[in-house]
Amino acid sequence: MNEKKEKQLSFKDKLKEILSEEELKKVKTAFDVIGDIAILEIDDELRNKEEKIAKILLSCHKNINTVVRKDSEHKGKYRRQKMKYLAGIDKKETLHKENNTWLYVNVEDVYYSPRLANERKRIINQVKKDENVLVMFSGLGPYTTQISKNTNAKRIVGIEINPKGHKLSILNTKKNKLKNVELYNGDVNKILPKLIKKPIIGLKAGYQKNHLNAKFKNTKTDILEIYLSKGDLENDYDNFVESLKELKKKIKHIIIHSPYFYKGYEVCPSCGIKEIEKTTKECFDLLEKTCKKLDLFGFVAHPYTSPDSNKKRKFNGKEYGYKKIYFEKFFSKNKYQYLMIENLIFYFFSKVSNMINLTKKYNLKFCLDLAHLYGSSKTEEEFYDKFMKLSKITNYYHIADAKYLNIPYNKLKTEHSFEVGKGNINFNKLIPFIDIGICEVTNKDELNPIEMLSSYEKLNKIETKFDRILMPLPKSAEDFLELALDSSKKGTIIHFYDFLHEDEFDLAKDKIKKACDKKKLKFKILDLVKCGQHSPRTYRICVDFMII
Ligand SMILES: C[S@@+](CC[C@H](N)C(=O)[O-])C[C@H]1O[C@@H](n2cnc3c(N)ncnc32)[C@H](O)[C@@H]1O
């Protein structure tokens, strides 16, 4: 037989050369192809010929470089399937194209089925402009990437418990150059409650009547940070305390921001100059005492005064700087229960390791200023990465937007913090991890803080519930129905997957009814579709329903 003719022979024809009539009947000639990997199912009785079968398959399809065989059912928490290598290049990872996206797939480490491509297309076709979409069990990201690539959804969130699946979904998001996908690694039971809760976000003001009036004409807040200017604490302490007492009657959490100067000296626990550290101690002691007496949330102070106004500080004509060792000396002698030390843009309190180690070592609370963190980061990725690490030790946030990474000194004073929405920070990504914080005053006119009030409104309006929720975990998706309902609002569409015998499709609707009744929610079934066969007369189905 010449080579051309041989290639034209089909897989089945060629198998006749090595299998008997009986054996041929047992061969499943249909197989899945993922990228350049073919996945065969081979009967136990044909196992002694499986490598020969695989080689024949390889010779019939020039696009296939590897042949493997299913070696188990989908099993375990991660729904993984074992694959046995049979022929061609020995590998499990490939690049696959589906619905206009490229996907890196590891056929063994993470669940993925190319047979669901049509179901994914069905969902894609339903997604409307500006929707917030949640994929509860996102795997290596087929739904998240394809919805992002093919629709005008606003935000697509994927949660996946398998770390290898999560890693691949990050890679797939990058490969397809997608910007509106957010991915979380972990159990939906732990991650989702954080994503849907609303943080307590408040405002910042001076304690004087004119400052307070300007900020609270039309706004009610549960949390307020009071800032102190040069001289306030020394010369006007009684009025300051009276004002705090009044505010305490209306506002749940009050924070004080330490002044930058006290008794004429910089407030600085890390310069090593005796006189300065003495007045700093006096200032902190007074603030600590005030917080304790009035039952306030705490007070914020810098490890050194932000050097934006005067790069080089002088004491008795001599220049001085800020050192970690002096900070350590100060806090090994002085203990504060209410003090929250704030991260800055330069020097030792801009470094994640210092913030974590020093706050732990000296039992200090921590205030994370987002604009400072952004200004001290070299890339966006570094900013989000640092945020995730620091959010674990943060007690309280200063919230502002920012535009400049690695901010140069000359832009510090005027351009390090902006109104929310006017910079580059994606607050949707951060809000789930913020419990409590205030919007920073970002404009110069503190008595007319339009930008801060606008930031406050924008953040309080961020929608934490989803417009569409996908639950692609047949068999046990019902265990997560209540969580999905907690993450929904009126109008949310939920796609609930199940494996059911064709006589029992209504059971899926019963599961939905039971969960909605428990949560006292009304719903409407929109559709019930078959999206694949699981076993004879048993199907993977999807019920689409809406919260009404
Ligand atoms: C059937 S797969 C679907 C994956 C993906 N959506 C797809 O269509 O290819 C279900 C996925 O849910 C993940 N999973 C199971 N329990 C989970 C949980 N409690 N939280 C988050 N992910 C979970 C599994 O690791 C698995 O990757």
XYZ file of C-alpha atoms and ligand atoms in Angstrom:
575
model
C 0.000 0.000 0.000
C 1.487 3.381 -0.873
C 1.845 6.020 1.845
C -0.904 8.314 0.572
C -3.458 5.520 0.404
C -2.477 4.304 3.850
C -3.174 7.734 5.384
C -6.567 7.822 3.767
C -7.626 4.689 5.600
C -9.764 5.452 8.644
C -8.910 4.523 12.210
C -11.476 1.693 12.092
C -10.140 0.299 8.802
C -6.604 0.237 10.123
C -7.669 -1.446 13.356
C -8.856 -4.418 11.290
C -5.185 -5.201 10.693
C -4.564 -5.943 14.394
C -7.978 -6.848 15.863
C -10.362 -9.760 15.346
C -14.030 -9.197 14.409
C -15.015 -9.748 18.059
C -12.384 -7.305 19.322
C -13.393 -4.714 16.761
C -16.921 -4.659 18.168
C -15.546 -3.727 21.572
C -13.477 -0.767 20.376
C -14.911 2.694 21.054
C -13.703 4.553 17.980
C -15.096 7.897 19.186
C -12.587 9.793 21.298
C -12.110 13.283 22.744
C -9.425 15.557 21.386
C -8.053 18.305 23.624
C -5.433 20.367 21.812
C -3.079 17.778 20.335
C -3.954 15.055 22.874
C -6.446 12.293 22.018
C -8.234 10.601 24.925
C -9.349 7.045 24.308
C -11.636 4.777 26.301
C -10.443 1.167 26.006
C -12.262 -1.938 27.214
C -10.482 -4.081 29.852
C -10.316 -6.995 27.425
C -8.367 -4.955 24.879
C -5.792 -3.596 27.322
C -3.039 -5.913 25.975
C -3.402 -4.186 22.588
C -3.949 -0.627 23.819
C -0.547 0.695 22.767
C -0.948 -0.704 19.256
C -4.456 0.859 19.056
C -3.012 4.193 20.213
C -0.207 4.069 17.619
C -2.746 3.423 14.866
C -4.802 6.401 16.026
C -1.660 8.539 15.978
C -0.865 7.478 12.418
C -4.377 8.446 11.243
C -4.387 12.036 12.591
C -1.492 14.347 11.961
C -2.877 16.935 14.403
C -2.580 14.487 17.299
C 0.799 14.181 18.992
C -0.153 12.260 22.138
C -2.598 9.465 22.897
C -3.743 8.700 26.459
C -6.420 6.470 27.927
C -8.968 7.271 30.646
C -7.750 5.328 33.673
C -10.450 6.295 36.220
C -13.769 8.061 36.598
C -13.823 11.749 37.593
C -13.307 11.565 41.309
C -12.402 13.382 44.516
C -12.978 16.952 45.582
C -11.180 18.199 42.461
C -13.156 15.937 40.050
C -9.929 14.745 38.441
C -9.511 11.806 36.107
C -6.391 9.630 35.811
C -4.941 9.289 32.338
C -2.529 6.590 31.149
C 0.021 7.558 28.505
C -0.116 5.252 25.473
C 1.642 6.708 22.441
C 3.358 9.731 20.903
C 4.890 12.495 23.010
C 4.687 11.638 26.713
C 2.854 14.681 28.160
C -0.441 15.671 29.805
C -0.525 19.393 29.021
C -1.729 21.003 25.803
C -3.191 24.160 24.305
C -6.807 23.882 23.180
C -9.093 26.262 21.315
C -12.728 26.564 22.343
C -15.321 29.255 21.617
C -12.782 31.786 20.451
C -10.362 31.363 23.369
C -7.099 29.532 23.941
C -6.956 27.287 26.992
C -3.961 25.613 28.553
C -5.308 22.245 29.723
C -3.695 19.557 31.856
C -5.845 16.522 31.107
C -5.064 14.895 34.467
C -4.532 17.656 37.039
C -7.770 19.579 36.493
C -11.309 18.775 35.352
C -11.996 19.838 31.785
C -14.390 18.456 29.192
C -14.409 19.631 25.563
C -17.912 18.166 25.300
C -19.283 21.179 27.213
C -18.284 23.673 24.516
C -21.867 23.984 23.267
C -23.242 24.456 26.773
C -20.705 27.226 27.333
C -21.803 28.841 24.074
C -25.421 28.672 25.273
C -24.480 30.565 28.459
C -22.307 33.083 26.563
C -25.276 33.914 24.348
C -27.344 34.874 27.386
C -24.842 37.207 29.092
C -25.842 40.857 28.791
C -23.806 44.056 28.786
C -22.380 45.140 32.171
C -23.351 41.969 34.031
C -21.439 40.856 37.119
C -20.975 37.126 36.607
C -19.914 34.533 39.173
C -18.548 31.101 38.214
C -18.648 29.171 41.485
C -16.433 26.259 40.411
C -14.249 27.726 37.711
C -11.703 24.936 37.077
C -9.035 25.998 34.601
C -11.266 28.832 33.438
C -13.273 27.782 30.359
C -16.360 29.735 31.472
C -14.528 32.758 32.857
C -12.308 33.246 29.812
C -15.041 32.599 27.264
C -17.564 34.912 28.907
C -14.928 37.621 29.165
C -13.775 37.223 25.563
C -17.187 36.889 23.912
C -19.501 39.193 25.890
C -19.643 42.720 27.315
C -19.945 41.517 30.917
C -18.517 44.018 33.421
C -16.852 41.648 35.844
C -16.363 37.888 35.879
C -15.382 36.231 39.143
C -14.157 32.634 39.271
C -13.592 30.553 42.408
C -11.718 27.243 42.252
C -10.523 25.020 45.086
C -7.890 23.069 43.089
C -4.640 25.130 43.184
C -3.491 23.664 39.860
C -6.817 24.618 38.260
C -6.520 28.127 39.700
C -2.973 28.484 38.317
C -4.067 27.396 34.854
C -7.040 29.773 34.938
C -4.652 32.667 35.684
C -2.480 31.568 32.764
C -5.543 31.298 30.495
C -6.731 34.767 31.491
C -3.307 36.156 30.565
C -3.056 34.111 27.359
C -6.339 35.615 26.139
C -5.361 39.114 27.356
C -8.480 39.504 29.492
C -8.835 42.374 31.936
C -12.192 41.865 33.695
C -11.653 38.392 35.176
C -11.015 38.002 38.929
C -9.878 34.615 40.164
C -9.783 33.252 43.690
C -8.257 29.998 44.885
C -10.141 28.263 47.681
C -13.428 26.835 48.867
C -16.480 28.841 47.721
C -17.858 28.419 51.246
C -14.965 30.493 52.582
C -14.364 32.927 49.712
C -17.859 33.889 48.629
C -19.094 35.260 51.981
C -16.122 37.679 51.908
C -16.887 38.771 48.352
C -20.517 39.632 49.054
C -20.198 41.394 52.382
C -20.264 45.191 52.451
C -17.352 46.877 54.225
C -17.832 49.716 56.697
C -16.439 52.761 54.937
C -16.440 56.230 56.479
C -15.050 59.737 56.233
C -12.279 61.944 57.538
C -12.678 65.407 59.119
C -11.196 67.946 61.480
C -12.902 68.062 64.904
C -13.880 71.734 64.586
C -17.560 72.511 63.913
C -16.960 74.050 60.466
C -15.070 70.926 59.326
C -17.713 68.570 60.643
C -20.597 70.555 59.161
C -18.953 70.585 55.759
C -18.674 66.845 55.752
C -21.963 65.792 57.215
C -24.506 68.061 55.610
C -25.996 65.194 53.641
C -23.983 62.195 54.713
C -24.429 59.749 57.525
C -21.449 57.638 58.431
C -20.731 54.882 60.942
C -17.053 55.638 61.035
C -15.083 58.859 61.213
C -11.389 59.661 61.396
C -10.504 62.956 63.053
C -7.248 64.574 62.001
C -5.207 66.930 64.140
C -3.106 69.795 62.860
C -0.017 71.408 64.354
C -0.896 72.841 67.774
C -4.393 71.303 68.115
C -3.436 68.760 70.745
C -1.302 71.127 72.869
C -3.521 74.225 72.664
C -7.079 72.997 72.191
C -7.251 69.606 73.909
C -10.428 70.343 75.918
C -12.421 71.423 72.859
C -11.086 68.424 70.957
C -12.298 66.042 73.679
C -15.698 67.767 73.908
C -16.127 67.371 70.171
C -15.192 63.670 70.361
C -17.734 63.126 73.143
C -20.488 64.681 71.002
C -19.491 62.648 67.949
C -19.384 59.465 69.979
C -23.136 59.805 70.592
C -23.837 59.582 66.848
C -20.981 57.619 65.336
C -20.034 54.045 66.094
C -16.300 54.041 65.374
C -14.021 57.048 65.875
C -10.340 57.132 64.970
C -7.835 59.915 65.619
C -5.026 60.714 63.211
C -1.982 61.813 65.173
C -0.669 65.308 64.340
C 2.605 65.431 62.388
C 4.079 67.888 64.902
C 3.754 68.081 68.668
C 5.229 70.752 70.915
C 7.149 72.065 67.939
C 8.856 68.800 67.047
C 8.137 66.232 64.384
C 6.098 63.281 65.700
C 8.518 60.495 64.891
C 9.365 57.297 66.755
C 12.210 56.375 64.425
C 14.760 59.189 64.210
C 16.854 58.305 67.259
C 16.910 61.902 68.560
C 16.117 61.932 72.259
C 14.167 65.207 72.365
C 12.001 64.228 69.383
C 11.307 60.757 70.714
C 10.382 62.238 74.104
C 7.706 64.531 72.649
C 6.543 61.744 70.326
C 6.039 59.560 73.399
C 4.086 62.347 75.110
C 1.891 62.749 72.045
C 1.228 58.990 71.705
C 0.582 58.659 75.461
C -2.019 61.408 75.316
C -3.731 59.881 72.268
C -3.680 56.427 73.867
C -5.240 57.826 77.053
C -7.924 59.667 75.039
C -8.854 56.561 73.037
C -9.101 54.480 76.197
C -11.180 57.014 78.092
C -13.641 57.651 75.289
C -13.680 54.070 73.988
C -12.468 55.000 70.513
C -11.386 52.589 67.740
C -7.765 53.739 67.872
C -5.266 56.312 66.615
C -3.176 56.300 63.458
C 0.418 57.498 63.354
C 3.270 57.377 60.885
C 6.582 55.649 61.737
C 8.122 58.915 60.521
C 6.424 62.020 59.241
C 5.810 61.713 55.561
C 8.848 63.506 54.158
C 6.859 65.119 51.361
C 6.990 68.685 52.676
C 10.614 68.810 53.737
C 12.888 66.149 52.348
C 15.692 66.783 54.806
C 14.750 67.206 58.449
C 17.068 69.121 60.782
C 17.455 69.149 64.528
C 19.709 71.790 66.129
C 21.060 72.510 62.643
C 21.953 68.857 61.987
C 20.233 66.688 59.394
C 18.608 63.468 60.553
C 16.910 60.488 58.892
C 14.668 57.564 59.813
C 15.968 54.168 60.798
C 14.369 50.824 61.541
C 16.675 50.315 64.498
C 15.384 53.499 66.228
C 11.783 52.422 65.529
C 12.583 49.084 67.174
C 14.189 50.787 70.184
C 11.185 53.088 70.634
C 8.618 50.302 70.532
C 10.606 47.915 72.682
C 10.279 50.528 75.453
C 6.783 51.900 74.761
C 3.641 49.815 74.351
C 0.420 51.066 72.740
C -2.824 49.204 72.523
C -4.690 51.756 70.392
C -1.926 52.831 68.026
C -2.251 51.776 64.359
C 0.998 52.364 62.522
C 0.566 53.414 58.882
C 2.523 52.272 55.820
C 4.292 55.010 53.890
C 5.752 55.351 50.395
C 9.447 55.391 51.233
C 11.927 53.802 53.615
C 11.369 50.822 55.875
C 7.589 51.102 56.307
C 7.006 50.745 52.572
C 8.386 47.190 52.585
C 5.941 44.324 53.139
C 8.356 42.222 55.196
C 9.073 45.122 57.592
C 5.379 45.893 58.018
C 4.589 42.292 58.826
C 7.609 41.588 61.033
C 7.668 44.860 62.982
C 3.933 44.986 63.719
C 4.077 41.369 64.885
C 7.227 41.804 66.961
C 5.964 44.899 68.798
C 2.298 43.888 68.846
C 1.248 46.970 66.904
C -1.985 47.405 64.990
C -1.714 48.325 61.319
C -3.365 50.912 59.062
C -2.951 50.243 55.331
C -3.016 53.334 53.130
C -3.847 52.172 49.600
C -2.480 55.219 47.778
C 0.821 54.892 49.664
C 0.984 51.205 48.801
C 0.338 51.928 45.115
C 2.990 54.681 45.053
C 5.540 52.324 46.570
C 4.832 49.483 44.090
C 6.731 49.003 40.850
C 3.964 47.253 38.923
C 0.182 46.784 39.236
C 0.745 43.090 39.886
C 3.106 43.915 42.757
C 0.498 46.276 44.228
C -2.262 43.611 44.316
C 0.186 41.017 45.557
C 1.391 43.281 48.401
C -2.224 44.174 49.199
C -3.189 40.501 49.579
C -0.263 39.871 51.926
C -0.879 42.988 54.020
C -4.659 42.605 54.182
C -4.008 39.703 56.573
C -2.445 42.018 59.191
C -4.490 45.161 58.526
C -6.898 46.477 61.160
C -8.028 49.566 59.295
C -7.733 51.156 55.818
C -7.092 54.590 54.368
C -8.847 54.501 51.009
C -7.926 56.614 47.997
C -7.192 55.947 44.348
C -3.710 56.382 42.842
C -2.218 56.919 39.403
C 1.536 56.689 39.744
C 3.427 53.500 40.449
C 6.857 53.988 41.973
C 5.925 57.619 42.500
C 8.727 60.128 42.021
C 9.478 62.524 44.854
C 8.348 65.628 42.966
C 4.817 64.268 42.448
C 4.333 63.226 46.074
C 2.689 66.305 47.449
C -0.013 66.801 44.835
C -0.372 63.527 43.017
C -0.129 60.592 45.355
C -3.827 60.174 46.041
C -6.969 60.680 43.978
C -10.738 60.390 44.156
C -11.924 56.774 43.775
C -12.433 56.089 40.054
C -9.961 58.768 38.940
C -6.891 56.559 39.271
C -5.912 53.007 38.341
C -6.890 50.952 41.398
C -9.581 48.320 40.781
C -11.584 48.607 44.000
C -13.789 45.636 43.092
C -10.722 43.493 43.697
C -9.926 45.042 47.091
C -13.318 45.631 48.693
C -13.874 41.936 49.572
C -10.850 42.104 51.860
C -11.593 45.444 53.489
C -13.606 45.319 56.712
C -13.338 48.872 57.903
C -11.744 52.065 56.619
C -12.237 55.680 55.616
C -11.999 57.606 52.362
C -9.092 60.008 52.360
C -9.504 63.724 51.735
C -7.791 64.055 48.372
C -8.377 67.721 47.519
C -6.713 70.759 49.014
C -9.886 72.486 50.175
C -10.693 70.421 53.242
C -13.811 72.448 54.004
C -15.228 71.544 50.634
C -14.296 67.868 50.335
C -16.230 67.061 47.133
C -13.832 64.344 46.050
C -13.870 62.500 49.360
C -17.681 62.514 49.459
C -17.800 61.272 45.885
C -15.337 58.440 46.719
C -17.513 57.573 49.703
C -20.649 57.380 47.559
C -18.937 55.326 44.853
C -17.547 52.796 47.314
C -20.818 52.423 49.151
C -22.552 51.832 45.818
C -20.231 49.006 44.713
C -22.528 46.066 43.983
C -21.333 42.969 45.762
C -24.135 40.695 44.571
C -24.066 39.043 41.136
C -26.365 39.296 38.085
C -25.594 35.759 36.914
C -24.292 32.751 38.831
C -22.989 29.528 37.255
C -22.883 26.355 39.335
C -21.025 23.794 37.176
C -20.629 21.098 39.824
C -23.192 18.412 39.002
C -23.832 15.814 41.740
C -23.239 18.195 44.639
C -24.174 21.686 43.365
C -27.296 21.500 45.557
C -25.057 21.765 48.662
C -24.099 25.245 47.458
C -27.535 26.501 46.410
C -28.112 28.525 49.585
C -24.719 30.210 49.187
C -25.609 31.061 45.589
C -28.919 32.530 46.777
C -27.067 34.657 49.377
C -24.949 36.006 46.508
C -27.945 36.937 44.364
C -30.459 39.775 44.208
C -33.766 40.334 42.417
C -33.263 39.561 38.726
C -30.190 37.321 39.212
C -30.145 34.313 36.881
C -28.685 31.097 38.296
C -27.529 28.177 36.122
C -27.816 25.059 38.267
C -26.228 21.824 36.968
C -27.216 18.286 37.933
C -26.848 14.681 36.760
C -30.274 13.052 36.576
C -32.093 10.160 34.990
C -34.451 11.361 32.275
C -37.496 10.306 34.339
C -36.342 12.462 37.262
C -35.466 15.848 35.802
C -38.061 17.481 38.055
C -35.923 16.579 41.083
C -33.590 19.442 40.120
C -36.500 21.889 40.270
C -37.450 20.470 43.699
C -33.924 21.137 44.985
C -34.168 24.749 43.802
C -37.605 25.184 45.374
C -36.417 23.784 48.696
C -33.443 26.165 48.890
C -35.489 29.205 47.793
C -38.254 28.395 50.300
C -35.663 28.207 53.068
C -34.286 31.620 52.097
C -37.834 32.967 51.574
C -37.061 33.872 47.971
C -39.360 33.699 44.960
C -38.029 32.249 41.731
C -39.065 31.470 38.195
C -37.748 28.523 36.147
C -36.586 29.835 32.778
C -35.341 26.681 31.096
C -34.175 23.105 31.597
C -31.682 21.809 29.032
C -29.772 18.583 28.492
C -26.107 19.385 28.072
C -24.495 15.977 27.809
C -25.047 12.326 28.502
C -23.550 10.876 31.658
C -24.643 7.233 31.327
C -27.551 5.481 29.567
C -30.676 7.658 30.031
C -28.855 9.813 32.598
C -27.945 13.335 31.568
C -26.039 16.396 32.697
C -28.782 18.982 32.807
C -28.841 22.694 33.484
C -31.795 24.472 35.066
C -31.806 28.218 34.470
C -33.853 30.103 37.055
C -34.344 33.716 38.047
C -34.815 35.304 41.475
C -37.968 37.442 41.281
C -17.054 19.736 37.187
S -15.663 20.749 37.495
C -16.030 22.145 36.483
C -14.835 22.989 36.167
C -15.074 24.064 35.111
N -16.143 24.949 35.473
C -15.308 23.448 33.755
O -16.431 23.524 33.268
O -14.366 22.919 33.196
C -15.941 21.318 39.118
C -14.784 22.085 39.753
O -15.204 22.530 41.037
C -14.097 22.520 41.924
N -14.644 22.518 43.291
C -15.204 21.486 43.970
N -15.607 21.868 45.182
C -15.319 23.196 45.288
C -15.497 24.168 46.315
N -16.076 23.851 47.479
N -15.080 25.437 46.090
C -14.493 25.769 44.895
N -14.291 24.883 43.890
C -14.701 23.608 44.076
C -13.338 21.279 41.514
O -11.976 21.334 41.912
C -13.530 21.270 39.985
O -12.450 21.890 39.340
